[in-house]
Amino acid sequence: MSASVGTTPPPVAAVDAPAPPPAASEPATPPATAPAAADPLADVTIPARPAWMDRYAKPGQPSPRFFDIDALMAAHGLTRDRAIELQNHFRDLGRSDPGGSDTAHFDAALAKAKAGSFEDRRDTAKLASAPFVVLFDLDDTLYAQGKDLDAGCRDYEVAATGDTPARGIKLAPGAAAAIDRIAALGGAVVIFTAFTDDATLANLHGWQFGGKPLPEHPAIAGVLTNSHLVLQPKREVAGKLERPIIEPSKDVRIVDEALRRAILVDDNPLRTFQPRNVRVTKKFDARRYCTTKDAKEKLAFERTLPLVVSEIEESLRYAKDRKVDFAVAYLPYTQIGALATAFLQEAGMSRKAAIAHLRQHPELVDRDF
């Protein structure tokens, strides 16, 4: 038997060892970001509202700044009308210099306000001395405007103004006569609209009143527009928590801090917050007024403003005879006073008796809704 010969196993091919996993890299350190700069005007500013809450906010633009008017008054020794005018000046400066500093705009607006500079031809002396003041809304109260008003339903036309297209204006029946009569009675008339500033002024300069553009007529003691609307945070006053004003609104105190002599005539109570001083009217629908065949309906539109004037005249006589404030005399006709008038009538009082009772017992009229 031959001896077996041992065999050497074939060499094993070398296998590359798996590469070790890459070392875990350190997480990238995010670049340092500077903290947001504090708003230097925060102490006198109401926090910005979302753009969707602002009817007049333009797409892609932030909601305009609203100042805390009472904070402005306390911090800078301003009267209410000057504090609200500061907000108006601030907005004007922001539009004319959009890249400028808010602080610089505020300082310039504050200087104007302290100097008593008003954008409109404000007759502050007349507003302070007049026995009564009537603020009139414009749209759907003293006039209607629209690009689609037919030629036969326009008293005059206004060219395009900024983003506002060319439009026709139809004055409400009795609008001019109401202003004339209030002036003749010794009252001061103020225009107060929520519409934008430049377009409103263009509309009013097209309204020829007594041979002059309406804002220049001596019967008009002031013109207030969108930038004069205010917001108000909730606060405690005399131990009572007051509700916040969350919709930009018309503050009657801009012409009468004590709310004893002034009323606001307006078709839209949603932009007001002093229901004891607001007379709500039916909207002036120019298209319907111009086209209706119903004589009674047309007459109703034509009687709206003359009725308000007759209420003012009657209230003024009562105020003089009884030596009470005009606002107390007019209270039964106001937004919330009218509810109390109806409340008494439903109990069997005549309208005349209900009005007399409320004037003698104004505390029966609720302070707010």
Short mmCIF file of C-alpha atoms in Angstrom, two decimals:
data_model
loop_
_atom_site.label_atom_id
_atom_site.label_comp_id
_atom_site.label_asym_id
_atom_site.label_seq_id
_atom_site.Cartn_x
_atom_site.Cartn_y
_atom_site.Cartn_z
CA MET A 1 0.00 0.00 0.00
CA SER A 2 1.49 3.24 -0.94
CA ALA A 3 1.66 5.90 1.63
CA SER A 4 -0.99 8.73 1.19
CA VAL A 5 0.45 12.00 0.32
CA GLY A 6 -0.88 15.01 2.32
CA THR A 7 -2.28 17.93 0.21
CA THR A 8 -1.99 21.56 1.11
CA PRO A 9 -5.37 23.34 0.94
CA PRO A 10 -5.59 26.06 -1.65
CA PRO A 11 -4.99 29.52 -0.35
CA VAL A 12 -8.14 31.39 0.61
CA ALA A 13 -8.56 34.60 -1.30
CA ALA A 14 -8.29 37.58 0.93
CA VAL A 15 -11.61 39.29 1.51
CA ASP A 16 -11.61 43.04 2.08
CA ALA A 17 -12.87 43.83 5.54
CA PRO A 18 -15.99 46.01 5.54
CA ALA A 19 -15.16 49.63 5.87
CA PRO A 20 -15.93 50.92 9.30
CA PRO A 21 -19.01 53.16 9.41
CA PRO A 22 -18.18 56.77 9.09
CA ALA A 23 -17.77 58.45 12.34
CA ALA A 24 -20.93 60.19 13.38
CA SER A 25 -20.53 63.81 12.57
CA GLU A 26 -21.32 66.38 15.21
CA PRO A 27 -24.69 68.06 14.58
CA ALA A 28 -24.25 71.29 12.72
CA THR A 29 -24.59 74.28 15.00
CA PRO A 30 -27.27 76.56 13.63
CA PRO A 31 -26.09 80.05 12.90
CA ALA A 32 -26.70 82.36 15.74
CA THR A 33 -29.71 84.60 15.24
CA ALA A 34 -30.05 87.92 16.86
CA PRO A 35 -33.05 88.11 19.20
CA ALA A 36 -35.98 90.02 17.77
CA ALA A 37 -35.60 93.64 18.60
CA ALA A 38 -38.10 94.82 21.17
CA ASP A 39 -40.71 97.17 19.82
CA PRO A 40 -39.79 100.58 21.25
CA LEU A 41 -43.46 101.61 20.97
CA ALA A 42 -44.85 98.50 22.68
CA ASP A 43 -45.99 100.36 25.78
CA VAL A 44 -48.41 102.49 23.77
CA THR A 45 -49.35 99.96 21.08
CA ILE A 46 -52.21 97.46 20.94
CA PRO A 47 -50.90 94.06 19.71
CA ALA A 48 -51.36 93.66 15.97
CA ARG A 49 -54.47 91.91 14.72
CA PRO A 50 -54.30 89.18 12.05
CA ALA A 51 -54.84 90.60 8.57
CA TRP A 52 -57.98 88.51 8.12
CA MET A 53 -59.65 90.55 10.85
CA ASP A 54 -59.08 93.83 9.03
CA ARG A 55 -61.48 94.70 6.23
CA TYR A 56 -59.12 97.37 4.91
CA ALA A 57 -55.84 95.43 5.16
CA LYS A 58 -54.15 94.99 1.79
CA PRO A 59 -52.90 91.52 0.70
CA GLY A 60 -49.33 90.88 1.81
CA GLN A 61 -49.22 93.93 4.04
CA PRO A 62 -49.33 93.85 7.84
CA SER A 63 -52.31 95.20 9.69
CA PRO A 64 -51.76 98.86 10.56
CA ARG A 65 -50.57 99.83 14.02
CA PHE A 66 -53.25 100.87 16.48
CA PHE A 67 -52.17 102.86 19.49
CA ASP A 68 -53.60 102.52 22.98
CA ILE A 69 -55.09 106.00 23.06
CA ASP A 70 -55.41 106.22 26.83
CA ALA A 71 -51.78 105.12 27.20
CA LEU A 72 -50.71 107.82 24.74
CA MET A 73 -52.66 110.43 26.65
CA ALA A 74 -51.07 109.42 29.96
CA ALA A 75 -47.52 109.04 28.63
CA HIS A 76 -47.37 112.25 26.63
CA GLY A 77 -49.92 114.57 28.22
CA LEU A 78 -52.18 114.62 25.16
CA THR A 79 -55.88 115.28 24.91
CA ARG A 80 -57.86 112.50 23.24
CA ASP A 81 -58.28 114.32 19.94
CA ARG A 82 -54.52 114.93 19.73
CA ALA A 83 -53.66 111.35 20.70
CA ILE A 84 -55.92 110.00 17.95
CA GLU A 85 -54.46 112.52 15.52
CA LEU A 86 -51.00 111.21 16.43
CA GLN A 87 -52.12 107.81 15.15
CA ASN A 88 -53.36 109.45 11.95
CA HIS A 89 -50.07 111.32 11.44
CA PHE A 90 -48.09 108.15 12.17
CA ARG A 91 -49.99 106.24 9.49
CA ASP A 92 -49.56 109.08 6.97
CA LEU A 93 -45.81 109.13 7.59
CA GLY A 94 -45.62 105.36 7.21
CA ARG A 95 -47.35 105.52 3.82
CA SER A 96 -45.15 108.33 2.54
CA ASP A 97 -41.92 106.75 3.90
CA PRO A 98 -42.53 102.97 4.03
CA GLY A 99 -38.86 102.18 4.67
CA GLY A 100 -38.50 104.64 7.49
CA SER A 101 -38.16 104.01 11.19
CA ASP A 102 -41.31 103.59 13.26
CA THR A 103 -39.60 105.45 16.07
CA ALA A 104 -38.77 108.40 13.81
CA HIS A 105 -42.32 108.42 12.46
CA PHE A 106 -43.69 108.34 15.99
CA ASP A 107 -41.49 111.21 17.15
CA ALA A 108 -42.56 113.31 14.16
CA ALA A 109 -46.23 112.45 14.69
CA LEU A 110 -45.94 113.27 18.39
CA ALA A 111 -44.45 116.67 17.61
CA LYS A 112 -47.34 117.41 15.24
CA ALA A 113 -49.92 116.28 17.76
CA LYS A 114 -48.41 118.35 20.56
CA ALA A 115 -48.42 121.38 18.26
CA GLY A 116 -52.14 120.90 17.63
CA SER A 117 -51.63 120.08 13.95
CA PHE A 118 -54.66 118.30 12.49
CA GLU A 119 -54.74 116.87 8.99
CA ASP A 120 -58.25 118.22 8.46
CA ARG A 121 -59.32 121.79 8.98
CA ARG A 122 -60.37 121.01 12.55
CA ASP A 123 -62.25 123.84 14.27
CA THR A 124 -61.31 122.95 17.84
CA ALA A 125 -62.70 126.20 19.27
CA LYS A 126 -66.12 125.56 17.75
CA LEU A 127 -66.11 121.94 18.88
CA ALA A 128 -65.33 123.04 22.43
CA SER A 129 -67.99 125.76 22.59
CA ALA A 130 -70.89 124.42 20.50
CA PRO A 131 -73.97 123.47 22.54
CA PHE A 132 -74.16 120.24 20.57
CA VAL A 133 -72.09 118.31 18.02
CA VAL A 134 -73.36 115.95 15.33
CA LEU A 135 -70.94 113.49 13.74
CA PHE A 136 -72.20 112.11 10.43
CA ASP A 137 -71.09 108.89 8.82
CA LEU A 138 -70.76 109.08 5.02
CA ASP A 139 -71.28 105.77 3.18
CA ASP A 140 -74.95 104.76 3.23
CA THR A 141 -75.75 107.65 5.59
CA LEU A 142 -75.04 110.97 3.85
CA TYR A 143 -74.28 109.44 0.47
CA ALA A 144 -73.78 106.25 -1.50
CA GLN A 145 -70.83 105.65 -3.79
CA GLY A 146 -70.09 103.06 -6.45
CA LYS A 147 -68.61 102.55 -9.88
CA ASP A 148 -71.82 100.82 -10.95
CA LEU A 149 -74.24 103.63 -10.09
CA ASP A 150 -76.13 104.47 -13.27
CA ALA A 151 -75.65 107.92 -14.80
CA GLY A 152 -79.15 108.90 -13.71
CA CYS A 153 -78.35 107.95 -10.13
CA ARG A 154 -75.25 110.12 -9.68
CA ASP A 155 -75.02 113.65 -8.34
CA TYR A 156 -71.35 113.87 -9.30
CA GLU A 157 -68.38 111.72 -10.27
CA VAL A 158 -64.95 111.22 -8.75
CA ALA A 159 -61.83 110.09 -10.62
CA ALA A 160 -59.86 107.02 -9.53
CA THR A 161 -58.02 107.63 -6.25
CA GLY A 162 -55.15 105.26 -5.49
CA ASP A 163 -56.64 101.77 -5.30
CA THR A 164 -60.22 103.11 -5.41
CA PRO A 165 -61.66 103.11 -8.94
CA ALA A 166 -63.58 105.98 -10.51
CA ARG A 167 -67.02 106.16 -8.96
CA GLY A 168 -70.30 107.98 -8.83
CA ILE A 169 -71.70 109.67 -5.72
CA LYS A 170 -75.39 109.91 -4.91
CA LEU A 171 -76.27 112.19 -2.01
CA ALA A 172 -78.94 110.95 0.38
CA PRO A 173 -82.12 113.04 0.26
CA GLY A 174 -81.84 115.90 2.74
CA ALA A 175 -78.09 115.52 3.34
CA ALA A 176 -77.17 119.12 2.53
CA ALA A 177 -80.26 120.48 4.28
CA ALA A 178 -79.39 118.52 7.44
CA ILE A 179 -75.90 120.04 7.60
CA ASP A 180 -77.31 123.51 6.93
CA ARG A 181 -79.94 123.23 9.63
CA ILE A 182 -77.59 121.91 12.31
CA ALA A 183 -75.20 124.78 11.59
CA ALA A 184 -78.08 127.27 11.77
CA LEU A 185 -79.05 125.89 15.20
CA GLY A 186 -75.52 126.60 16.44
CA GLY A 187 -74.29 123.04 16.32
CA ALA A 188 -70.97 121.77 15.03
CA VAL A 189 -70.92 119.19 12.22
CA VAL A 190 -68.15 116.62 11.90
CA ILE A 191 -67.78 114.04 9.14
CA PHE A 192 -66.63 110.64 10.43
CA THR A 193 -66.18 107.74 8.02
CA ALA A 194 -64.45 104.36 8.20
CA PHE A 195 -63.48 104.66 4.53
CA THR A 196 -59.88 105.26 3.49
CA ASP A 197 -58.38 108.71 3.87
CA ASP A 198 -57.43 109.83 0.35
CA ALA A 199 -60.53 108.45 -1.37
CA THR A 200 -62.79 110.06 1.23
CA LEU A 201 -61.19 113.47 0.79
CA ALA A 202 -61.52 113.16 -3.00
CA ASN A 203 -65.21 112.32 -2.57
CA LEU A 204 -65.81 115.27 -0.26
CA HIS A 205 -63.96 117.77 -2.43
CA GLY A 206 -66.30 116.81 -5.25
CA TRP A 207 -69.31 117.71 -3.09
CA GLN A 208 -69.94 121.39 -3.72
CA PHE A 209 -71.66 122.83 -0.66
CA GLY A 210 -72.53 126.51 -0.53
CA GLY A 211 -70.17 127.17 -3.44
CA LYS A 212 -67.22 125.42 -1.75
CA PRO A 213 -65.91 121.86 -1.48
CA LEU A 214 -67.61 120.44 1.60
CA PRO A 215 -64.47 120.18 3.80
CA GLU A 216 -63.80 123.90 3.30
CA HIS A 217 -67.28 125.07 4.28
CA PRO A 218 -67.50 126.81 7.69
CA ALA A 219 -70.38 124.52 8.71
CA ILE A 220 -67.93 121.60 8.81
CA ALA A 221 -65.83 121.53 11.99
CA GLY A 222 -63.78 118.45 11.09
CA VAL A 223 -63.33 115.45 8.80
CA LEU A 224 -62.30 112.14 10.39
CA THR A 225 -61.43 109.05 8.35
CA ASN A 226 -60.18 105.47 8.63
CA SER A 227 -56.96 106.32 10.48
CA HIS A 228 -59.04 107.96 13.23
CA LEU A 229 -60.74 104.67 14.11
CA VAL A 230 -59.58 103.20 17.42
CA LEU A 231 -59.18 99.92 19.24
CA GLN A 232 -59.23 99.71 23.03
CA PRO A 233 -57.90 97.01 25.36
CA LYS A 234 -60.06 95.85 28.23
CA ARG A 235 -59.36 97.77 31.39
CA GLU A 236 -60.85 98.42 34.77
CA VAL A 237 -62.43 101.84 35.24
CA ALA A 238 -63.96 102.85 38.58
CA GLY A 239 -63.94 99.24 39.71
CA LYS A 240 -65.71 98.00 36.58
CA LEU A 241 -64.08 95.91 33.85
CA GLU A 242 -64.81 97.57 30.50
CA ARG A 243 -65.13 95.41 27.41
CA PRO A 244 -62.35 95.67 24.82
CA ILE A 245 -63.02 97.32 21.47
CA ILE A 246 -61.84 94.72 18.95
CA GLU A 247 -63.30 96.23 15.77
CA PRO A 248 -61.79 99.55 14.62
CA SER A 249 -64.47 101.99 15.73
CA LYS A 250 -65.55 105.61 15.93
CA ASP A 251 -65.01 107.18 19.34
CA VAL A 252 -67.41 110.06 19.99
CA ARG A 253 -65.06 111.27 22.74
CA ILE A 254 -62.74 112.63 20.04
CA VAL A 255 -65.04 115.69 20.00
CA ASP A 256 -66.70 115.40 23.43
CA GLU A 257 -64.68 113.69 26.16
CA ALA A 258 -67.60 113.69 28.63
CA LEU A 259 -70.13 112.40 26.05
CA ARG A 260 -72.59 115.11 27.11
CA ARG A 261 -73.01 117.13 23.91
CA ALA A 262 -72.33 114.87 20.93
CA ILE A 263 -74.16 112.23 18.91
CA LEU A 264 -73.08 110.09 15.96
CA VAL A 265 -75.51 109.42 13.09
CA ASP A 266 -74.51 106.17 11.40
CA ASP A 267 -76.04 103.25 9.53
CA ASN A 268 -73.47 100.76 10.89
CA PRO A 269 -73.39 100.28 14.69
CA LEU A 270 -70.69 97.60 14.32
CA ARG A 271 -68.06 100.35 14.10
CA THR A 272 -69.33 102.23 17.15
CA PHE A 273 -69.19 101.44 20.86
CA GLN A 274 -71.11 104.22 22.63
CA PRO A 275 -74.75 103.21 22.06
CA ARG A 276 -76.10 106.03 24.26
CA ASN A 277 -74.67 108.53 21.76
CA VAL A 278 -75.36 106.79 18.44
CA ARG A 279 -78.43 107.33 16.25
CA VAL A 280 -78.72 104.36 13.88
CA THR A 281 -80.36 105.00 10.51
CA LYS A 282 -81.53 102.68 7.76
CA LYS A 283 -78.90 102.35 5.05
CA PHE A 284 -79.37 104.70 2.13
CA ASP A 285 -79.64 102.29 -0.79
CA ALA A 286 -79.11 104.60 -3.77
CA ARG A 287 -79.83 101.95 -6.39
CA ARG A 288 -83.16 101.06 -4.84
CA TYR A 289 -84.04 104.70 -4.22
CA CYS A 290 -83.37 105.56 -7.86
CA THR A 291 -85.31 102.63 -9.31
CA THR A 292 -88.21 101.89 -6.96
CA LYS A 293 -91.74 102.49 -8.23
CA ASP A 294 -93.12 102.33 -4.69
CA ALA A 295 -93.91 105.91 -3.63
CA LYS A 296 -94.05 105.05 0.08
CA GLU A 297 -90.67 103.34 -0.07
CA LYS A 298 -89.14 106.33 -1.82
CA LEU A 299 -90.72 108.67 0.72
CA ALA A 300 -89.23 106.62 3.55
CA PHE A 301 -85.73 107.24 2.18
CA GLU A 302 -86.53 110.92 1.80
CA ARG A 303 -87.73 111.24 5.40
CA THR A 304 -84.76 109.57 7.11
CA LEU A 305 -82.44 112.55 7.54
CA PRO A 306 -85.20 115.15 8.02
CA LEU A 307 -86.52 112.97 10.87
CA VAL A 308 -83.10 112.97 12.53
CA VAL A 309 -82.97 116.75 12.23
CA SER A 310 -86.43 117.12 13.76
CA GLU A 311 -85.31 114.93 16.69
CA ILE A 312 -82.26 117.15 17.15
CA GLU A 313 -84.38 120.32 17.10
CA GLU A 314 -86.87 118.93 19.61
CA SER A 315 -84.10 117.66 21.89
CA LEU A 316 -82.27 120.97 21.73
CA ARG A 317 -85.41 122.84 22.81
CA TYR A 318 -85.86 120.45 25.72
CA ALA A 319 -82.19 120.76 26.74
CA LYS A 320 -82.42 124.55 26.79
CA ASP A 321 -85.76 124.66 28.61
CA ARG A 322 -84.80 122.11 31.28
CA LYS A 323 -81.11 123.05 31.40
CA VAL A 324 -79.90 119.50 30.81
CA ASP A 325 -77.19 118.14 28.57
CA PHE A 326 -78.08 117.71 24.90
CA ALA A 327 -77.02 114.04 25.05
CA VAL A 328 -79.54 113.42 27.85
CA ALA A 329 -82.29 115.17 25.91
CA TYR A 330 -81.51 113.12 22.79
CA LEU A 331 -81.08 109.82 24.68
CA PRO A 332 -84.54 108.34 23.81
CA TYR A 333 -83.64 108.44 20.10
CA THR A 334 -80.25 106.71 20.40
CA GLN A 335 -79.40 103.12 19.56
CA ILE A 336 -79.83 101.82 23.10
CA GLY A 337 -82.25 104.54 24.22
CA ALA A 338 -84.68 103.55 21.47
CA LEU A 339 -84.90 100.09 23.05
CA ALA A 340 -85.92 101.65 26.36
CA THR A 341 -88.44 103.85 24.55
CA ALA A 342 -89.98 100.76 22.94
CA PHE A 343 -89.85 98.95 26.31
CA LEU A 344 -92.04 101.64 27.89
CA GLN A 345 -94.36 101.81 24.90
CA GLU A 346 -94.92 98.06 25.10
CA ALA A 347 -96.02 98.61 28.70
CA GLY A 348 -98.75 100.94 27.49
CA MET A 349 -97.09 104.38 27.46
CA SER A 350 -97.48 106.65 24.47
CA ARG A 351 -94.29 107.43 22.58
CA LYS A 352 -94.39 111.03 23.86
CA ALA A 353 -94.81 109.85 27.46
CA ALA A 354 -92.02 107.27 27.09
CA ILE A 355 -89.61 109.90 25.79
CA ALA A 356 -90.50 112.26 28.64
CA HIS A 357 -90.01 109.48 31.21
CA LEU A 358 -86.57 108.53 29.90
CA ARG A 359 -85.42 112.13 29.97
CA GLN A 360 -86.42 112.35 33.61
CA HIS A 361 -84.94 108.92 34.39
CA PRO A 362 -81.95 108.47 32.05
CA GLU A 363 -80.59 105.75 34.35
CA LEU A 364 -83.30 103.45 32.93
CA VAL A 365 -81.36 103.38 29.67
CA ASP A 366 -78.69 100.66 29.82
CA ARG A 367 -75.07 101.77 29.76
CA ASP A 368 -74.12 99.15 27.21
CA PHE A 369 -75.35 96.03 25.47
#
